[in-house]
Coordinates of C-alpha atoms and ligand atoms in Angstrom, one line a residue:
X14 CA 0.0 0.0 0.0
X15 CA 1.3 3.5 -0.8
X16 CA 1.4 5.8 2.2
X17 CA 1.1 9.4 2.6
X18 CA 2.2 12.0 5.3
X19 CA 0.7 15.5 5.6
X20 CA 2.5 18.4 7.2
X21 CA 0.2 21.3 8.2
X22 CA 1.1 24.9 8.7
X23 CA -1.3 27.8 9.6
X24 CA -4.7 28.3 11.0
X25 CA -7.5 26.1 12.0
X26 CA -8.9 26.4 8.4
X27 CA -5.8 24.7 7.3
X28 CA -6.1 22.0 10.1
X29 CA -9.5 21.4 8.8
X30 CA -8.4 21.2 5.1
X31 CA -5.6 18.8 6.1
X32 CA -8.3 16.3 7.6
X33 CA -10.1 16.5 4.3
X34 CA -6.8 15.9 2.3
X35 CA -6.2 12.8 4.5
X36 CA -9.8 11.7 4.1
X37 CA -9.6 11.9 0.3
X38 CA -6.2 10.2 0.1
X39 CA -7.5 7.3 2.3
X40 CA -10.5 7.0 0.1
X41 CA -8.1 6.7 -2.8
X42 CA -6.5 3.7 -1.0
X43 CA -3.5 5.3 0.6
X44 CA -2.6 4.8 4.2
X45 CA -1.2 7.2 6.7
X46 CA 2.5 7.0 7.5
X47 CA 3.6 7.7 11.0
X48 CA 6.5 9.9 9.8
X49 CA 7.5 11.6 6.6
X50 CA 10.3 9.1 6.3
X51 CA 8.0 6.2 5.7
X52 CA 5.8 8.1 3.2
X53 CA 5.5 7.7 -0.7
X54 CA 3.5 10.8 -1.0
X55 CA 4.4 13.9 1.1
X56 CA 1.8 16.6 1.2
X57 CA 2.6 20.2 2.7
X58 CA -0.5 22.2 3.5
X59 CA 1.0 25.6 3.7
X60 CA 0.4 29.1 5.1
X61 CA 1.8 32.4 4.0
X62 CA 0.3 34.8 6.5
X63 CA 3.8 36.0 7.6
X64 CA 7.3 35.3 6.3
X65 CA 8.0 32.8 9.0
X66 CA 5.9 30.0 7.6
X67 CA 7.4 30.6 4.2
X68 CA 11.0 30.1 5.6
X69 CA 9.9 27.1 7.5
X70 CA 8.5 25.5 4.4
X71 CA 11.7 26.2 2.6
X72 CA 13.5 24.1 5.1
X73 CA 11.0 21.2 5.0
X74 CA 11.2 21.2 1.2
X75 CA 14.9 21.0 1.3
X76 CA 14.8 18.0 3.4
X77 CA 12.1 16.4 1.3
X78 CA 14.1 17.1 -1.9
X79 CA 17.2 15.4 -0.4
X80 CA 15.1 12.3 0.4
X81 CA 13.5 12.3 -3.1
X82 CA 17.0 12.0 -4.7
X83 CA 17.3 8.7 -3.0
X84 CA 13.7 7.7 -3.6
X85 CA 12.8 9.1 -7.0
X86 CA 9.4 7.4 -6.9
X87 CA 8.5 9.6 -4.1
X88 CA 5.8 12.4 -4.7
X89 CA 5.9 15.8 -3.2
X90 CA 2.7 17.8 -3.3
X91 CA 2.4 21.4 -1.9
X92 CA -1.1 22.9 -1.2
X93 CA -2.6 25.7 0.8
X94 CA -2.1 29.4 0.9
X95 CA 1.7 29.7 0.0
X96 CA 1.1 27.4 -3.0
X97 CA -1.6 29.8 -4.2
X98 CA 0.4 32.9 -3.5
X99 CA 3.3 31.3 -5.5
X100 CA 1.4 29.7 -8.3
X101 CA 3.4 31.2 -11.1
X102 CA 6.8 30.3 -9.4
X103 CA 6.3 27.3 -7.2
X104 CA 7.7 24.7 -9.7
X105 CA 10.7 26.9 -10.6
X106 CA 11.6 27.9 -7.1
X107 CA 11.1 24.3 -5.8
X108 CA 11.8 21.8 -8.7
X109 CA 11.4 19.0 -6.3
X110 CA 7.7 19.8 -6.1
X111 CA 5.5 17.5 -8.4
X112 CA 2.0 18.7 -7.8
X113 CA 0.8 21.9 -6.4
X114 CA -2.9 23.0 -5.5
X115 CA -4.6 25.8 -3.8
X116 CA -7.1 25.9 -0.9
X117 CA -10.0 25.8 -3.2
X118 CA -8.7 22.9 -5.5
X119 CA -7.8 20.3 -2.9
X120 CA -10.4 18.0 -4.7
X121 CA -8.0 17.7 -7.7
X122 CA -5.1 16.4 -5.7
X123 CA -6.4 12.8 -6.1
X124 CA -6.4 12.9 -9.9
X125 CA -3.0 14.6 -10.0
X126 CA -1.5 12.0 -7.9
X127 CA -2.5 9.4 -10.5
X128 CA -5.0 7.6 -8.3
X129 CA -6.7 6.4 -11.4
X130 CA -3.5 4.7 -12.4
X131 CA -2.4 7.1 -15.0
X132 CA 0.8 8.3 -13.1
X133 CA 1.5 11.5 -11.5
X134 CA 0.4 14.6 -13.4
X135 CA 3.7 16.4 -12.7
X136 CA 3.4 20.2 -12.8
X137 CA -0.6 20.1 -12.5
X138 CA -2.3 23.0 -11.1
X139 CA -5.8 23.6 -10.0
X140 CA -7.8 26.5 -11.6
X141 CA -8.8 29.0 -8.9
X142 CA -11.9 29.8 -10.5
X143 CA -13.2 26.3 -9.9
X144 CA -13.1 26.8 -6.1
X145 CA -14.8 24.1 -4.1
X146 CA -15.5 23.7 -0.4
X147 CA -13.0 21.4 1.1
X148 CA -15.8 20.5 3.4
X149 CA -17.4 18.5 0.6
X150 CA -14.5 16.0 0.7
X151 CA -14.3 13.0 2.8
X152 CA -12.9 13.6 6.4
X153 CA -10.3 12.0 8.5
X154 CA -11.3 13.3 12.0
X155 CA -8.2 13.5 14.1
X156 CA -10.2 14.0 17.3
X157 CA -13.1 11.8 18.1
X158 CA -15.2 14.2 20.3
X159 CA -14.4 17.5 18.5
X160 CA -14.5 18.6 14.8
X161 CA -14.0 21.6 12.6
X162 CA -16.9 22.6 10.5
X163 CA -16.3 25.0 7.4
X164 CA -19.1 27.5 7.1
X165 CA -17.6 29.8 4.4
X166 CA -14.5 30.2 2.3
X167 CA -12.8 33.4 1.3
X168 CA -12.8 36.8 2.7
X169 CA -14.4 40.1 1.4
X170 CA -12.5 42.4 3.8
X171 CA -9.5 44.4 2.6
X172 CA -7.3 44.6 5.6
X173 CA -4.3 46.4 4.2
X174 CA -1.6 43.9 5.8
X175 CA -3.4 40.6 4.8
X176 CA -2.8 38.2 2.1
X177 CA -5.7 36.0 2.8
X178 CA -8.2 37.6 0.4
X179 CA -5.6 37.1 -2.4
X180 CA -5.1 33.5 -1.7
X181 CA -8.6 32.4 -0.5
X182 CA -10.8 34.5 -2.8
X183 CA -14.1 36.2 -2.3
X184 CA -16.3 35.0 0.4
X185 CA -18.8 32.2 -0.3
X186 CA -21.2 30.9 2.4
X187 CA -21.9 27.2 2.6
X188 CA -25.7 26.2 2.5
X189 CA -27.1 26.0 6.0
X190 CA -28.7 22.6 5.2
X191 CA -25.3 21.2 4.3
X192 CA -23.7 22.5 7.3
X193 CA -26.4 21.0 9.5
X194 CA -26.3 17.7 7.9
X195 CA -22.6 17.5 8.5
X196 CA -23.1 18.4 12.1
X197 CA -25.9 16.0 12.6
X198 CA -23.7 13.3 11.3
X199 CA -20.8 14.2 13.4
X200 CA -23.0 14.2 16.5
X201 CA -24.2 10.7 15.6
X202 CA -20.6 9.6 15.4
X203 CA -20.0 11.0 18.9
X204 CA -18.7 14.5 18.4
X205 CA -19.7 16.8 21.2
X206 CA -17.9 20.1 20.3
X207 CA -17.8 21.8 16.9
X208 CA -15.8 24.9 15.9
X209 CA -17.4 26.7 13.1
X210 CA -14.7 28.0 10.7
X211 CA -14.6 31.0 8.4
X212 CA -12.4 34.0 7.6
X213 CA -15.2 36.2 9.0
X214 CA -18.0 34.0 10.6
X215 CA -20.2 37.0 11.3
X216 CA -20.7 37.9 7.7
X217 CA -21.9 34.3 7.1
X218 CA -25.1 33.8 5.2
X219 CA -25.5 37.1 3.3
X220 CA -25.4 35.0 0.0
X221 CA -27.5 32.2 1.0
X222 CA -30.4 34.3 2.7
X223 CA -29.6 33.5 6.4
X224 CA -27.1 34.8 8.9
X225 CA -24.7 33.7 11.6
X226 CA -27.2 34.2 14.5
X227 CA -29.7 32.0 12.8
X228 CA -26.9 29.2 12.1
X229 CA -25.8 29.3 15.7
X230 CA -29.4 28.7 16.8
X231 CA -29.8 25.8 14.4
X232 CA -26.6 24.2 15.4
X233 CA -27.6 24.6 19.0
X234 CA -30.7 22.5 18.2
X235 CA -28.7 19.6 17.0
X236 CA -29.0 16.7 19.5
X237 CA -25.6 15.7 21.0
X238 CA -23.7 19.0 20.3
X239 CA -22.8 20.1 23.7
X240 CA -20.3 22.8 22.7
X241 CA -20.3 25.3 19.9
X242 CA -17.2 27.5 19.2
X243 CA -16.4 29.7 16.2
X244 CA -13.6 31.5 14.6
X245 CA -13.0 34.3 13.7
X246 CA -15.6 36.9 13.9
X247 CA -14.7 40.4 12.6
X248 CA -15.6 43.1 15.1
X249 CA -17.2 45.3 12.3
X250 CA -20.0 42.6 11.8
X251 CA -20.5 41.5 15.5
X252 CA -24.3 42.5 15.8
X253 CA -26.8 42.2 18.4
X254 CA -28.6 39.1 17.2
X255 CA -25.4 37.1 17.4
X256 CA -24.8 38.4 21.0
X257 CA -28.3 37.2 21.9
X258 CA -27.9 33.9 20.2
X259 CA -24.7 33.4 22.2
X260 CA -26.5 34.2 25.4
X261 CA -29.6 32.1 24.7
X262 CA -28.0 28.9 23.2
X263 CA -27.0 26.5 25.8
X264 CA -24.3 24.9 23.6
X265 CA -22.7 28.1 22.4
X266 CA -19.6 28.6 24.5
X267 CA -18.9 31.8 26.6
X268 CA -15.9 32.7 24.5
X269 CA -15.2 35.1 21.6
X270 CA -11.8 35.5 19.8
X271 CA -12.3 39.1 18.6
X272 CA -9.2 40.3 16.6
X273 CA -8.4 43.9 17.7
X274 CA -5.1 44.1 15.7
X275 CA -4.3 47.7 17.2
X276 CA -5.6 50.0 19.9
X277 CA -4.9 53.0 17.9
X278 CA -7.7 54.3 15.8
X279 CA -5.3 56.0 13.4
X280 CA -3.5 52.6 12.8
X281 CA -6.8 50.7 12.6
X282 CA -7.8 53.1 9.8
X283 CA -4.5 52.5 7.8
X284 CA -5.1 48.8 8.4
X285 CA -8.7 49.3 6.9
X286 CA -10.3 47.6 9.9
X287 CA -13.5 49.9 9.6
X288 CA -13.8 50.2 13.3
X289 CA -12.3 52.6 15.9
X290 CA -10.7 51.8 19.2
X291 CA -13.9 53.2 20.9
X292 CA -16.2 51.2 18.8
X293 CA -14.3 48.1 19.6
X294 CA -14.4 48.9 23.4
X295 CA -18.2 49.6 23.1
X296 CA -18.8 46.4 21.6
X297 CA -16.9 44.6 24.3
X298 CA -19.1 46.3 26.7
X299 CA -22.3 45.2 25.0
X300 CA -21.0 41.6 24.6
X301 CA -20.0 41.5 28.4
X302 CA -23.4 42.9 29.3
X303 CA -25.2 40.4 27.2
X304 CA -23.0 37.2 27.7
X305 CA -22.3 36.5 31.5
X306 CA -18.9 35.3 32.2
X307 CA -17.6 35.9 28.6
X308 CA -14.0 35.1 27.8
X309 CA -12.4 37.4 25.3
X310 CA -9.2 36.6 23.3
X311 CA -7.7 38.5 20.5
X312 CA -5.0 39.1 17.7
X313 CA -2.6 41.9 17.9
X314 CA 0.0 43.2 15.4
X315 CA 2.9 45.4 16.4
X316 CA 5.0 47.4 13.9
X317 CA 2.4 48.2 11.3
X318 CA 3.9 50.9 8.9
X319 CA 3.6 54.2 10.5
X320 CA 3.0 52.9 13.9
X321 CA 4.4 55.4 16.4
X322 CA 5.3 54.9 20.0
X323 CA 2.1 56.6 21.0
X324 CA 0.1 54.2 18.7
X325 CA 1.7 51.3 20.3
X326 CA 0.9 52.6 23.8
X327 CA -2.7 52.8 22.8
X328 CA -2.5 48.9 22.0
X329 CA -1.0 48.4 25.4
X330 CA -3.8 50.4 27.1
X331 CA -6.4 48.7 25.2
X332 CA -5.2 45.2 26.2
X333 CA -5.3 46.6 29.9
X334 CA -8.8 48.2 29.5
X335 CA -10.4 45.1 28.0
X336 CA -8.5 42.6 30.2
X337 CA -8.2 39.9 27.5
X338 CA -8.1 36.3 28.6
X339 CA -5.4 35.6 26.0
X340 CA -4.0 37.0 22.7
X341 CA -2.0 36.0 19.8
X342 CA 0.8 38.6 19.2
X343 CA 2.4 39.2 15.8
X344 CA 5.1 41.2 14.6
X345 CA 3.9 42.9 11.3
X346 CA 5.3 41.1 8.4
X347 CA 5.1 42.6 4.9
X348 CA 3.4 40.4 2.3
X349 CA 4.1 41.0 -1.3
X350 CA 1.1 42.4 -3.3
X351 CA -0.7 43.9 -0.1
X352 CA -1.3 47.5 0.4
X353 CA 0.7 47.8 3.6
X354 CA 3.8 46.3 2.0
X355 CA 4.0 49.3 -0.2
X356 CA 3.6 51.8 2.6
X357 CA 6.7 54.0 3.0
X358 CA 7.0 54.2 6.7
X359 CA 8.0 50.6 7.6
X360 CA 8.9 50.1 11.1
X361 CA 12.6 49.1 11.9
X362 CA 13.1 45.5 13.1
X363 CA 14.6 46.5 16.4
X364 CA 11.6 48.7 17.3
X365 CA 9.3 45.9 16.4
X366 CA 11.2 43.5 18.5
X367 CA 11.1 45.8 21.4
X368 CA 7.3 46.4 21.1
X369 CA 6.4 42.7 20.9
X370 CA 8.3 42.0 24.0
X371 CA 6.6 44.8 25.9
X372 CA 3.3 43.7 24.4
X373 CA 3.7 40.1 25.5
X374 CA 4.3 41.1 28.9
X375 CA 1.2 43.2 29.3
X376 CA -0.9 40.4 27.5
X377 CA 0.5 37.8 29.9
X378 CA -0.3 40.1 32.9
X379 CA -3.9 40.6 31.9
X380 CA -4.3 36.8 31.1
X381 CA -2.9 36.0 34.5
X382 CA -5.2 38.3 36.2
X383 CA -8.2 36.9 34.4
X384 CA -7.2 33.2 35.1
X385 CA -6.6 33.9 38.7
X386 CA -10.2 34.9 39.1
X387 CA -11.2 31.3 38.2
X388 CA -9.4 29.9 41.3
X389 CA -11.7 28.3 43.7
X390 CA -14.5 27.9 41.0
X391 CA -15.9 24.7 39.5
X392 CA -15.5 24.6 35.8
X393 CA -17.1 22.2 33.2
X394 CA -14.3 20.6 31.3
X395 CA -14.3 18.6 28.0
X396 CA -11.5 15.9 28.5
X397 CA -9.1 15.8 25.6
X398 CA -6.7 13.2 26.9
X399 CA -3.5 12.9 29.2
X400 CA -1.8 16.2 30.1
X401 CA 1.2 17.2 28.1
X402 CA 3.0 18.0 31.4
X403 CA 2.6 14.7 33.1
X404 CA 1.0 11.3 32.3
X405 CA -0.7 11.1 35.6
X406 CA -2.7 14.3 34.8
X407 CA -5.7 14.8 32.3
X408 CA -5.9 17.8 30.1
X409 CA -9.1 19.4 28.8
X410 CA -10.7 22.9 28.1
X411 CA -13.3 24.9 29.9
X412 CA -16.3 26.5 28.1
X413 CA -14.2 29.7 28.2
X414 CA -11.5 27.8 26.0
X415 CA -8.8 27.8 28.8
X416 CA -6.6 24.6 29.1
X417 CA -6.9 22.7 32.3
X418 CA -4.6 20.2 33.7
X419 CA -6.3 18.0 36.4
X420 CA -6.3 15.0 38.6
X421 CA -9.0 12.6 37.9
X422 CA -10.2 9.4 36.3
X423 CA -12.2 10.6 33.3
X424 CA -11.9 9.4 29.6
X425 CA -11.2 11.6 26.6
X426 CA -14.6 12.9 25.5
X427 CA -16.1 13.0 28.9
X428 CA -17.6 16.3 30.3
X429 CA -16.5 16.7 33.8
X430 CA -16.5 19.2 36.7
X431 CA -13.2 20.4 37.9
X432 CA -12.4 22.5 40.8
X433 CA -9.7 25.0 40.0
X434 CA -7.0 25.2 42.4
X435 CA -4.2 27.4 40.7
X436 CA -3.7 29.3 37.5
X437 CA -0.9 30.7 35.3
X438 CA -1.3 33.2 32.4
X439 CA -2.1 30.3 29.9
X440 CA -3.5 27.3 32.0
X441 CA -5.6 26.3 35.0
X442 CA -4.9 23.4 37.2
X443 CA -7.4 21.5 39.6
X444 CA -9.0 18.4 40.5
X445 CA -12.1 16.4 39.0
X446 CA -15.2 16.6 41.1
X447 CA -17.8 14.4 39.4
X448 CA -19.2 13.6 35.9
X449 CA -21.5 16.3 34.7
X450 CA -25.0 14.7 34.0
X451 CA -25.9 15.6 30.4
Ligands
LIG776 N1 -9.6 35.8 9.2 C1 -9.1 35.9 10.4 C2 -7.7 35.5 10.7 C3 -6.7 36.2 9.8 S1 -5.0 35.6 10.0 C4 -9.5 37.2 11.1 O1 -9.6 38.3 10.4 O2 -9.6 37.3 12.2 C5 -4.8 35.6 11.7 C6 -4.1 36.8 12.2 O3 -2.7 36.9 11.7 C7 -4.7 38.2 12.0 O4 -5.8 38.4 12.9 C8 -3.6 39.1 12.2 O5 -3.4 39.4 13.6 C9 -2.4 38.3 11.8 N2 -1.8 38.8 10.5 C10 -2.4 38.8 9.4 N3 -1.5 39.3 8.4 C11 -0.4 39.6 9.1 C12 0.8 40.3 8.6 N4 1.0 40.6 7.4 N5 1.8 40.5 9.6 C13 1.6 40.0 10.9 N6 0.4 39.5 11.3 C14 -0.6 39.4 10.4
LIG777 FE1 -7.3 39.1 6.5 FE2 -8.9 41.1 7.5 FE3 -9.9 38.9 6.0 FE4 -9.1 38.6 8.5 S1 -10.8 39.9 7.9 S2 -8.7 37.3 6.6 S3 -7.3 39.9 8.7 S4 -8.3 40.4 5.3
LIG778 FE1 -2.3 31.0 6.7 FE2 -4.0 30.6 4.8 FE3 -4.8 30.3 7.3 S1 -2.3 32.2 5.0 S2 -3.5 31.8 8.4 S3 -3.3 29.1 6.2 S4 -6.0 31.2 5.6

């Protein structure tokens, strides 16, 4: 049997897409190899959001190319956002690559790999105009109790720093009936937690005559689904009906990942985020008033072109004012072809480095404060397996999406109550009380 190995970079959407790639290859009769060294087909599902994943991929492809010289029958396939961004150059830049495909053309990978027995279609490329939902492909679910569910593809925003609209195309919503049928099937197979995925989940549905709030309510009504998460919403589209649905639907978790990007209204404008600092802060107030015990996490960028020390301080004070439960912090990375990459006032590397260090510290302090408030409480935890810190501990996540390491005898997939005894800026620790009756 021929065997494949998939290496995944980037966001949850790519994690989802990789499960579809695996599902499709398995349906074509390939088996999964435990390591890339044992694989006949090496797939890289790439990201190009910043320069770092590009550089990492170059190293991986270097290794893969070296192995291929010893095993000339090996096939190297590169898919995802980097492949799409480099579609005109990928085969010249990396001659060891046999097949390339974009995020919307995963379904072609099988034919190009010669699954029909015709041999590998080297140099084959998908046509971006034929974009298809990866969600229509077979799935190889890595986690038995949790699943990613794609609700849309592409992005209609024009954030000036971001490459995603160029590589994932215009936004298209998946039909609600299809989404609900998939989730119904997942629930029957034992899945208890779904994460709805889109580049901007809050603009979901405009093209299929529904909206995100309605979708949340419909998913909430699916038997067996105990937890609903989603990522990412755009603050500009976070409206009252969604807040109400979050508050009223028992399965929708009390957590929103709400990317702020910058606390400076001036920088937000240059980023084309279409909200101001004040509007974001008002939205946070409205969400917290409507959804008791809400956890808020965010994405932040430092060193956007033209960002002054004062602008940066606005980001620091916004983090303190909101009191985020966590944040992904990024150094601005110019992406070829984006508006911001051509802006004249690029910030020097050492300034960016200094700012990210200061930001991380403020983020950690805020998160540590928020997590400390959980000590002494009992949290509902979905058990994911043994803890990464020690085999005798279990690991899971609260509804507010914080990782908990705890003592107990539960199985992966159980919902249990855990008494929280201590906290750091990123995790909680405690002891299991009893199984939650559901
Ligand atoms: N569609 C999602 C996620 C976009 S990518 C959303 O809009 O929320 C995830 C994060 O990467 C973004 O929120 C942003 O903080 C960061 N990012 C995007 N482009 C970047 C760039 N050029 N440099 C640094 N960080 C970037
Ligand atoms: Fe990129 Fe902005 Fe779209 Fe998010 S909303 S994917 S940051 S363009
Ligand atoms: Fe990266 Fe593409 Fe996701 S660029 S962050 S893998 S949408």
